Amino acid sequence: MNHRDLLTNYLSSFIQTLYEHDVRHVVISPGSRSTPLSMLFDAHPDFTTHLDIDERSAAFLALGIAKASAKPVALVCTSGTAAANYYPAIIEASLARVPLIVITADRPYELQHVAAPQTIDQTEMYGRHVKQFFQLEFSEHDLSLLHYNQALASRAAACAIRMPQGPVHINIPLREPLVPNLLIHKFDNAHDAMAAPSVTQGTRSLTVNQLQELAARINAAQRGIILCGALAREARSSILALARHAGFPILADPLSQLRRGVHEQKLVIENYDLFLRCREIASCFKPDLIIRFGAPPVSKSVKLWMEDQECANLVIDAGADWRDPACKATHMVYCDEQYFCEHMQSQINRHVNAAWAGLWQTINALARSTLQSIRDEPMLSEEKLFLKLCEQLPEQADLVVGNSMPIRELDTFMFKSSKPVHVFANRGANGIDGVVSTAVGVALSKGRAILVIGDLSFFHSMNGLLAAKQNHANLTIVLVNNDGGGIFSFLPQASEETYFESLFGTPHGLDFSHAAMLFGAHYTKIVDWPMFDAAFRKAIKEEGLTILEVPTKRRDNVQKHQALRSRLVKRFKEANSVED
Ligand SMILES: Cc1ncc(C[n+]2csc(CCOP(=O)(O)OP(=O)(O)O)c2C)c(N)n1
Ligand SMILES: [Mg+2]
């Protein structure tokens, strides 16, 4: 067999093995060294190929598809700095537990360290931000390494989806000629004498004694509370059932997806970011047990409140990691969340403390009506924008939220409702990079998405707009333009007048209508609320890319949030007849 046919056999069999391990999408960036990979992925009848010229954007796009589809996604790029541009999204995937199969083409060993063009050291180049590094080699004489090659693809895919999920890196040195023979590809491993190994992934469980010990703690608690961050889909209903059984309220982060949907929501508490930030109120809530599921929540108030609690604090983590930024865990429980909840339920035999849940429900309702009071304000503001946006989201909407203030405003203003909505955000490393591309990935996976994003974050990932255009994404972007970093106004440096605007506020004065024109997006600059309502209603049905720019004022936000807190404390004191 000649070089070309061997190359084709090895790589097509490798690609087919990834397919057999549930990989369905590939995001390809152009380049020469990756030629056989790009062509063979594209020639595979069942892979969906997405093109993204900019590798930094491509990796975030893959991240968005992987998040939305809950399946591993493959990435393909050429050698050199192309591969380095994947790094930010790889870091995000590793911290947010998103499975990516990162495939980088490389030069063969005779071209390494000899000043060959577009050649850098790609060995373990993503360091500890990938779960494992693999180097794929094949024989240039025969197919004797084919099964090894398939096994490596199986191992890599299995590694990416094993809990905690995350990215893996497969580096593939390729020798010229690089164009494959598309007439002889091997997309059917089943005909091989030895097919690619399958992998059965078990679940993390606990022994009977361990379960009993934990159940005893739960049964003894009078004032238990469940705290849920971003969660695996499968865990949600069993956590709700556990809460119901134990009578424990659930503080539900927007990324837990427990705030919106047709499930029973009586115990779901969603306005804690406002009321736990008020010391007078937070001090009235003293749990004797906290059970945590998922990633740490977005809300800083809940973190600060938890730091004040001296009680048993269980972290249930199927990924067996150490997710405890507040350093308050008393028990790390390494167990599949669903398994834990289902087994606990059968062992819980406690008197439900309805008064405790009632206390949370009352303050939650008071906080909600306080937040809703901003509805009457006539001026454009970020707070009212999020209130309206959450109300107007269509059923089953896929909403991607940028970091900085957008995710925080959403946390504050997304009230629970029976209308299902799925919320996505890059909260692994909390970067303002790659958010547009992540949203494009979600839109491509789900058919349509809505993105709400700040102006600096939008500028940072504007390259993603080309991927939206080239891949025909249906994406509505609500661009909150406060001309700089609004979040910094909440920090102590906001009063350092000499430095603040130039180093933190960083106004840019960009006219984003030109960006919309460059990338062929529909564009509207909002001037009042009726205009927003009409434009949003239209945009979420439109084909292609739409940008609705909402101009707001950075400095107003701090004062607005303070006013909401004061209003809530006043109402709380009135309701409890407390004298000042
Ligand atoms: C890649 C990256 N660079 C810098 C930061 C630091 N940072 C956090 S928020 C922020 C400002 C974001 O501004 P914008 O997107 O306009 O949102 P706003 O704060 O105005 O709501 C910056 C620069 C970051 N998180 N990620
Ligand atoms: Mg901004």
XYZ file of C-alpha atoms and ligand atoms in Angstrom:
607
model
C 0.000 0.000 0.000
C 1.383 3.427 -0.859
C 1.781 6.333 1.596
C -1.430 8.012 0.491
C -3.571 4.924 0.940
C -2.016 4.099 4.308
C -2.622 7.656 5.494
C -6.232 7.442 4.332
C -6.811 4.099 6.023
C -5.326 5.153 9.335
C -7.018 8.525 9.559
C -10.447 7.452 8.316
C -10.473 4.567 10.754
C -9.440 6.980 13.529
C -12.291 9.351 12.590
C -14.777 6.495 12.421
C -13.756 5.392 15.919
C -14.482 8.870 17.259
C -17.884 8.639 15.614
C -18.506 5.325 17.364
C -17.796 7.127 20.642
C -20.579 9.634 20.110
C -18.580 12.444 18.489
C -20.898 14.000 15.872
C -19.572 17.515 15.225
C -16.180 18.728 14.074
C -14.989 22.334 13.901
C -12.274 22.772 11.291
C -9.915 25.684 10.727
C -8.059 25.910 7.419
C -4.412 24.897 6.987
C -2.142 22.663 4.983
C -0.691 20.177 7.480
C -4.196 19.192 8.586
C -5.327 18.486 4.990
C -6.059 14.762 5.335
C -7.921 15.284 8.624
C -10.072 18.120 7.273
C -10.923 16.295 4.061
C -11.691 12.981 5.713
C -13.835 14.494 8.483
C -15.745 16.401 5.825
C -16.096 13.295 3.659
C -17.544 11.270 6.554
C -21.261 10.909 5.817
C -22.413 11.383 9.422
C -20.182 14.109 10.812
C -21.442 17.688 10.784
C -18.580 19.957 9.749
C -18.379 23.597 10.864
C -15.765 25.955 9.517
C -14.135 28.703 11.551
C -11.112 30.517 10.151
C -9.942 31.851 13.522
C -8.797 29.035 15.814
C -9.492 31.006 18.985
C -13.089 31.408 17.871
C -13.245 27.816 16.546
C -12.423 26.316 19.934
C -15.080 28.417 21.687
C -17.536 27.478 18.960
C -16.805 23.792 19.629
C -17.255 24.466 23.343
C -20.718 25.922 22.657
C -21.747 22.900 20.576
C -20.437 20.497 23.219
C -22.311 22.317 25.980
C -25.552 22.468 24.037
C -25.427 18.902 22.735
C -23.889 17.373 25.884
C -21.587 15.382 23.584
C -17.855 15.582 22.858
C -16.917 17.768 19.880
C -13.786 17.436 17.723
C -11.530 20.312 16.665
C -9.030 20.222 13.806
C -6.295 22.735 13.053
C -2.944 22.931 11.365
C 0.443 23.053 13.100
C 2.116 26.073 14.725
C 0.482 28.999 16.480
C -2.897 27.883 15.088
C -2.922 25.306 17.870
C -1.924 27.891 20.486
C -5.047 29.888 19.666
C -7.173 27.031 21.025
C -5.785 27.575 24.504
C -8.366 29.918 26.135
C -11.285 27.677 25.179
C -9.381 24.572 26.284
C -8.885 26.165 29.694
C -12.576 27.008 29.877
C -13.520 23.460 28.835
C -11.251 21.951 31.439
C -12.610 24.099 34.280
C -16.232 23.843 33.155
C -15.951 20.088 32.476
C -16.814 20.157 28.783
C -15.573 17.265 26.583
C -13.501 18.373 23.576
C -11.323 16.233 21.311
C -8.594 18.668 20.251
C -6.781 17.365 17.168
C -3.700 19.267 16.038
C -1.756 18.365 12.911
C 2.020 18.479 13.377
C 5.207 18.148 11.326
C 6.991 14.783 11.523
C 10.051 14.377 13.779
C 12.622 15.203 11.059
C 11.120 18.707 10.832
C 11.103 19.385 14.582
C 13.622 21.863 16.067
C 15.267 22.592 12.697
C 13.591 25.919 11.927
C 11.024 24.314 9.642
C 8.124 26.693 8.923
C 5.011 26.697 11.098
C 6.605 24.240 13.483
C 6.447 24.692 17.227
C 6.715 22.240 20.096
C 3.186 20.819 20.312
C 3.992 18.059 22.777
C 1.813 18.553 25.860
C 1.399 22.178 24.819
C -1.830 22.662 26.801
C -0.180 21.475 30.001
C -2.531 20.421 32.760
C -5.542 21.994 31.074
C -6.172 18.825 29.094
C -7.029 15.552 30.766
C -4.524 13.668 28.655
C -2.114 14.184 25.774
C -1.917 11.572 23.015
C 0.467 11.354 20.089
C -0.963 9.422 17.160
C 1.635 7.649 15.053
C 1.097 5.159 12.281
C 3.175 2.760 10.250
C 4.331 3.898 6.833
C 4.692 0.280 5.654
C 1.464 -1.526 6.481
C -1.741 -1.465 8.523
C -0.263 -3.333 11.478
C -0.893 -0.373 13.817
C -4.519 0.102 12.782
C -5.989 -1.480 15.886
C -3.618 0.467 18.128
C -4.778 3.566 16.278
C -8.448 2.733 16.902
C -7.756 1.944 20.537
C -6.079 5.318 20.957
C -9.152 7.083 19.535
C -11.380 5.057 21.895
C -9.163 5.904 24.863
C -9.126 9.594 24.042
C -12.908 9.834 23.608
C -13.522 7.789 26.761
C -11.115 10.025 28.671
C -12.943 13.187 27.533
C -16.338 11.955 28.726
C -15.210 10.242 31.935
C -16.206 12.354 34.946
C -15.082 15.042 35.386
C -15.482 15.559 31.647
C -12.969 17.761 29.845
C -10.701 18.275 26.833
C -8.112 15.820 25.517
C -5.352 16.614 23.022
C -4.386 14.348 20.131
C -1.331 15.541 18.226
C -0.811 13.945 14.815
C 2.512 14.330 12.986
C 1.864 14.039 9.252
C 4.339 13.520 6.428
C 3.725 14.697 2.866
C 1.990 13.971 0.518
C -1.033 15.071 2.548
C -4.001 14.703 0.212
C -5.934 11.503 1.082
C -7.411 9.048 -1.383
C -11.121 9.652 -0.895
C -12.015 6.549 -2.914
C -10.684 4.139 -0.296
C -11.641 5.627 3.080
C -12.413 3.232 5.927
C -15.495 4.650 7.597
C -16.760 1.223 8.486
C -14.680 -0.243 11.281
C -17.144 -3.098 11.665
C -15.516 -4.901 8.725
C -12.191 -5.055 10.522
C -11.076 -8.283 12.068
C -10.775 -6.317 15.301
C -13.235 -3.450 15.724
C -12.455 -0.414 17.854
C -12.836 -1.204 21.565
C -16.024 0.072 23.168
C -15.907 1.593 26.651
C -18.512 1.158 29.391
C -18.408 4.014 31.862
C -19.676 3.132 35.323
C -21.046 5.544 37.923
C -19.439 6.546 41.219
C -21.394 4.999 44.073
C -21.196 4.671 47.875
C -21.292 1.661 50.182
C -24.341 0.939 52.335
C -22.453 2.156 55.418
C -21.426 5.389 53.752
C -25.000 6.023 52.637
C -26.330 5.351 56.127
C -23.855 7.707 57.722
C -24.807 10.528 55.365
C -28.525 9.812 55.728
C -28.166 10.088 59.508
C -26.771 13.600 59.076
C -29.638 14.615 56.837
C -32.211 13.076 59.180
C -30.741 14.997 62.106
C -30.871 18.378 60.354
C -33.617 20.800 61.315
C -32.634 23.561 58.922
C -31.106 22.038 55.817
C -30.516 23.895 52.576
C -29.474 22.697 49.123
C -27.232 24.859 46.965
C -27.152 24.122 43.213
C -24.738 25.530 40.634
C -24.346 24.421 37.000
C -25.502 20.821 36.944
C -25.491 17.800 34.687
C -28.908 17.414 33.091
C -29.491 13.935 34.565
C -29.051 15.137 38.150
C -31.805 17.757 38.174
C -34.976 15.786 38.814
C -33.396 13.638 41.524
C -32.160 16.734 43.405
C -35.657 18.199 43.249
C -37.058 14.923 44.593
C -34.520 14.857 47.423
C -35.379 18.452 48.382
C -39.082 17.627 48.417
C -38.517 14.559 50.546
C -36.362 16.383 53.078
C -38.261 19.691 52.943
C -35.043 21.591 52.189
C -35.203 24.801 50.131
C -32.938 24.918 47.042
C -30.881 28.023 46.287
C -30.874 27.614 42.498
C -28.196 29.302 40.385
C -29.414 30.251 36.877
C -27.029 27.643 35.417
C -28.597 24.885 37.527
C -31.558 25.208 35.102
C -33.866 24.700 38.099
C -35.393 28.178 37.930
C -37.316 27.623 34.736
C -39.307 24.595 33.661
C -42.429 22.576 34.282
C -41.091 20.913 37.442
C -42.443 21.602 40.958
C -40.827 24.868 42.092
C -42.203 25.460 45.583
C -38.825 24.897 47.219
C -36.810 26.736 44.564
C -35.404 30.010 45.927
C -33.975 32.287 43.233
C -33.762 35.835 44.628
C -31.084 35.127 47.215
C -28.465 37.286 45.485
C -30.436 40.338 46.592
C -31.575 39.330 50.066
C -28.429 37.514 51.208
C -26.435 40.638 50.348
C -28.363 42.508 53.061
C -26.638 41.675 56.371
C -29.790 42.327 58.417
C -31.606 39.683 56.420
C -28.788 37.196 55.810
C -28.139 36.904 59.552
C -31.675 35.538 60.071
C -30.881 32.463 57.977
C -28.768 30.016 59.948
C -28.829 26.511 58.478
C -27.554 23.451 60.325
C -26.755 21.582 57.095
C -25.760 22.683 53.590
C -25.714 20.212 50.701
C -24.044 21.431 47.527
C -24.376 20.135 43.977
C -22.722 21.340 40.770
C -20.284 24.174 40.099
C -19.943 27.060 42.573
C -22.808 29.516 42.011
C -22.419 32.864 40.248
C -23.665 34.875 43.232
C -21.068 36.458 45.466
C -23.648 37.074 48.194
C -24.322 33.373 48.576
C -20.588 32.716 48.869
C -20.171 35.408 51.531
C -23.218 34.147 53.404
C -21.929 30.581 53.305
C -18.575 31.713 54.677
C -20.431 32.877 57.791
C -22.114 29.526 58.406
C -20.602 27.041 60.833
C -22.466 23.865 59.996
C -22.030 20.557 58.193
C -21.371 21.332 54.542
C -21.560 18.425 52.090
C -20.227 18.729 48.537
C -21.605 15.987 46.293
C -19.371 15.641 43.234
C -19.448 12.892 40.625
C -16.246 14.422 39.241
C -14.389 13.802 42.522
C -12.709 17.189 42.506
C -12.417 19.956 45.119
C -14.968 22.630 44.179
C -14.939 24.684 47.363
C -13.738 28.270 46.811
C -15.292 29.368 50.121
C -13.248 26.662 51.902
C -16.297 25.570 53.893
C -16.703 21.919 52.888
C -16.854 19.564 55.865
C -17.481 16.442 53.716
C -16.501 15.822 50.128
C -18.806 13.101 48.826
C -17.513 11.562 45.611
C -20.607 10.015 44.163
C -22.827 10.317 41.131
C -25.405 13.002 42.054
C -28.380 11.036 40.818
C -27.248 7.915 42.670
C -26.725 9.923 45.854
C -30.156 11.582 45.732
C -32.039 8.424 44.889
C -30.363 6.397 47.639
C -30.746 9.180 50.208
C -34.441 9.478 49.510
C -35.079 5.898 50.500
C -33.238 6.476 53.782
C -34.649 9.843 54.731
C -37.126 9.578 57.479
C -37.353 12.964 59.100
C -39.925 15.427 60.249
C -40.168 18.135 57.553
C -39.619 21.593 59.039
C -42.172 23.557 57.019
C -41.527 26.759 59.010
C -37.879 26.791 57.855
C -38.825 26.490 54.177
C -41.589 29.055 54.753
C -39.073 31.590 56.058
C -37.070 31.344 52.831
C -40.186 31.429 50.664
C -41.439 34.610 52.352
C -38.221 36.589 51.952
C -37.820 35.257 48.427
C -41.242 36.604 47.455
C -40.495 39.952 49.114
C -37.197 40.212 47.230
C -38.920 39.368 43.965
C -41.579 42.043 44.342
C -38.849 44.555 45.289
C -36.920 43.709 42.122
C -40.079 43.943 40.042
C -40.571 47.504 41.229
C -38.082 48.718 38.624
C -40.533 47.766 35.885
C -42.083 51.246 36.011
C -38.822 53.069 35.310
C -39.033 54.821 31.925
C -35.298 55.103 31.100
C -33.183 52.407 29.432
C -31.239 50.585 32.145
C -29.390 47.286 32.460
C -31.542 46.136 35.354
C -34.819 46.669 33.552
C -33.346 45.154 30.393
C -32.724 41.869 32.224
C -36.137 41.958 33.878
C -37.799 42.393 30.482
C -35.541 39.966 28.672
C -36.329 37.170 31.128
C -40.042 37.843 30.764
C -39.926 37.926 26.987
C -37.760 34.862 26.376
C -39.732 32.426 24.257
C -40.460 28.983 25.625
C -37.495 26.579 25.219
C -35.167 29.493 24.407
C -31.432 28.844 24.550
C -29.908 31.879 26.216
C -26.156 32.480 26.310
C -25.073 35.073 28.853
C -21.794 36.966 28.810
C -19.565 37.298 31.847
C -19.087 40.459 33.885
C -22.420 42.213 34.641
C -24.730 40.293 32.255
C -24.512 36.988 34.174
C -24.873 38.864 37.470
C -27.887 40.845 36.282
C -29.438 37.633 35.004
C -28.796 35.993 38.365
C -30.651 38.875 40.015
C -33.552 39.198 37.591
C -34.294 35.685 36.356
C -37.340 34.693 38.374
C -38.639 31.181 38.509
C -41.322 30.278 36.015
C -42.857 27.238 34.388
C -41.653 28.430 30.959
C -38.573 26.290 30.186
C -35.420 28.153 29.172
C -31.845 26.875 29.011
C -29.085 29.201 30.206
C -25.435 28.892 29.116
C -22.401 30.853 30.339
C -18.646 30.318 30.378
C -18.169 30.196 34.136
C -15.155 27.867 34.236
C -12.600 30.674 33.987
C -15.128 33.553 33.788
C -13.348 35.021 30.746
C -14.848 37.766 28.608
C -13.228 36.063 25.591
C -14.928 33.720 23.132
C -18.477 34.410 24.268
C -19.848 35.275 20.802
C -18.314 32.084 19.376
C -19.716 29.978 22.221
C -23.151 31.414 21.418
C -22.667 30.590 17.731
C -21.909 26.997 18.793
C -25.086 26.838 20.888
C -27.094 28.309 17.996
C -25.672 25.749 15.545
C -26.419 22.890 17.897
C -29.922 24.024 18.890
C -31.004 25.730 15.652
C -31.234 29.173 17.262
C -29.926 31.040 20.300
C -30.086 34.402 22.053
C -26.922 36.024 23.408
C -26.827 38.873 25.913
C -23.370 40.369 26.218
C -21.467 43.485 27.367
C -19.660 45.728 24.885
C -16.067 44.820 25.885
C -16.882 41.111 25.742
C -18.539 41.629 22.355
C -15.485 43.464 21.043
C -13.254 40.694 22.420
C -14.947 37.947 20.411
C -16.211 39.840 17.381
C -14.355 37.384 15.102
C -17.052 34.870 16.013
C -19.484 36.865 13.879
C -17.823 35.534 10.742
C -18.358 31.972 11.945
C -22.015 32.862 12.565
C -22.304 34.140 9.009
C -20.405 31.332 7.310
C -22.207 28.580 9.202
C -25.653 30.253 8.851
C -26.335 30.523 12.579
C -29.638 31.994 13.749
C -28.439 34.209 16.558
C -29.977 37.246 18.253
C -27.393 39.333 20.095
C -28.543 41.794 22.742
C -25.495 44.017 23.103
C -25.496 45.950 26.375
C -23.316 48.914 25.511
C -22.247 50.921 28.546
C -19.041 51.954 26.754
C -16.610 50.034 28.931
C -16.421 47.671 31.878
C -19.467 48.376 34.038
C -18.501 45.792 36.617
C -15.523 47.848 37.769
C -17.826 50.576 39.086
C -18.737 48.103 41.857
C -15.106 47.792 42.989
C -13.215 50.028 45.431
C -11.049 51.498 42.639
C -14.179 53.220 41.275
C -13.403 56.157 43.570
C -9.815 56.527 42.252
C -10.695 59.238 39.791
C -7.245 59.697 38.264
C -6.947 56.065 37.230
C -10.438 54.668 37.013
C -11.575 55.514 33.489
C -8.243 54.963 31.773
C -7.393 51.647 33.485
C -10.746 50.072 34.400
C -13.724 51.817 32.823
C -11.852 51.791 29.475
C -14.390 53.533 27.233
C -13.790 52.796 23.532
C -16.426 54.868 21.744
C -16.867 52.210 19.050
C -19.807 52.434 16.703
C -20.893 48.793 16.499
C -23.191 49.399 13.544
C -20.057 49.077 11.375
C -19.349 45.631 12.812
C -22.916 44.615 12.031
C -22.466 45.838 8.469
C -19.118 44.070 8.071
C -20.589 40.719 9.052
C -23.967 41.174 7.339
C -26.023 41.316 10.546
C -29.411 43.011 10.965
C -28.804 45.873 13.370
C -30.980 48.118 15.530
C -29.902 50.698 18.077
C -32.564 50.774 20.761
C -33.741 54.167 22.022
C -36.706 53.263 24.249
C -38.593 50.273 25.679
C -41.381 50.026 23.073
C -38.654 49.889 20.439
C -36.844 47.139 22.369
C -40.027 45.088 22.756
C -40.839 45.245 19.058
C -37.268 44.659 17.872
C -36.734 41.706 20.231
C -40.017 40.055 19.214
C -38.979 40.345 15.560
C -35.336 39.354 16.054
C -36.017 36.032 17.775
C -37.901 34.834 14.712
C -35.493 36.236 12.127
C -33.106 34.074 10.086
C -29.389 34.825 10.443
C -27.643 37.243 12.717
C -29.337 40.169 14.483
C -27.715 42.698 16.808
C -29.852 44.825 19.106
C -27.649 47.411 20.765
C -28.984 48.778 24.054
C -27.062 51.863 25.255
C -26.861 52.128 29.053
C -24.898 54.100 31.652
C -22.254 52.275 33.694
C -22.297 54.494 36.729
C -26.078 54.159 37.236
C -25.857 50.476 38.080
C -24.173 50.749 41.460
C -26.690 53.237 42.733
C -29.623 51.165 41.340
C -28.479 48.010 43.115
C -27.945 49.918 46.350
C -31.445 51.389 46.116
C -32.956 47.923 45.610
C -31.166 46.609 48.697
C -32.311 49.546 50.840
C -35.873 49.142 49.608
C -35.833 45.439 50.482
C -34.382 45.984 53.955
C -37.026 48.630 54.664
C -39.829 46.306 53.567
C -38.323 43.423 55.530
C -38.199 45.521 58.691
C -41.751 46.720 58.173
C -42.951 43.164 57.673
C -41.173 42.062 60.841
C -41.960 45.280 62.762
C -38.307 45.892 63.565
C -37.350 49.351 64.783
C -34.256 51.001 63.213
C -10.184 37.450 28.750
C -10.475 38.355 29.910
N -9.818 39.538 29.995
C -10.083 40.372 31.029
C -11.004 40.042 31.989
C -11.272 41.002 33.143
N -12.641 41.593 33.012
C -13.664 41.143 33.741
S -15.062 41.951 33.456
C -14.335 42.972 32.349
C -15.137 44.064 31.687
C -16.202 43.542 30.815
O -16.905 44.584 30.203
P -18.246 44.333 29.411
O -18.157 43.076 28.647
O -18.554 45.558 28.651
O -19.319 44.067 30.567
P -19.828 45.087 31.701
O -18.894 44.969 32.853
O -19.834 46.458 31.130
O -21.170 44.568 32.046
C -12.986 42.656 32.202
C -12.060 43.369 31.309
C -11.650 38.782 31.861
N -12.559 38.342 32.740
N -11.386 37.978 30.812
Mg -19.638 47.210 29.224
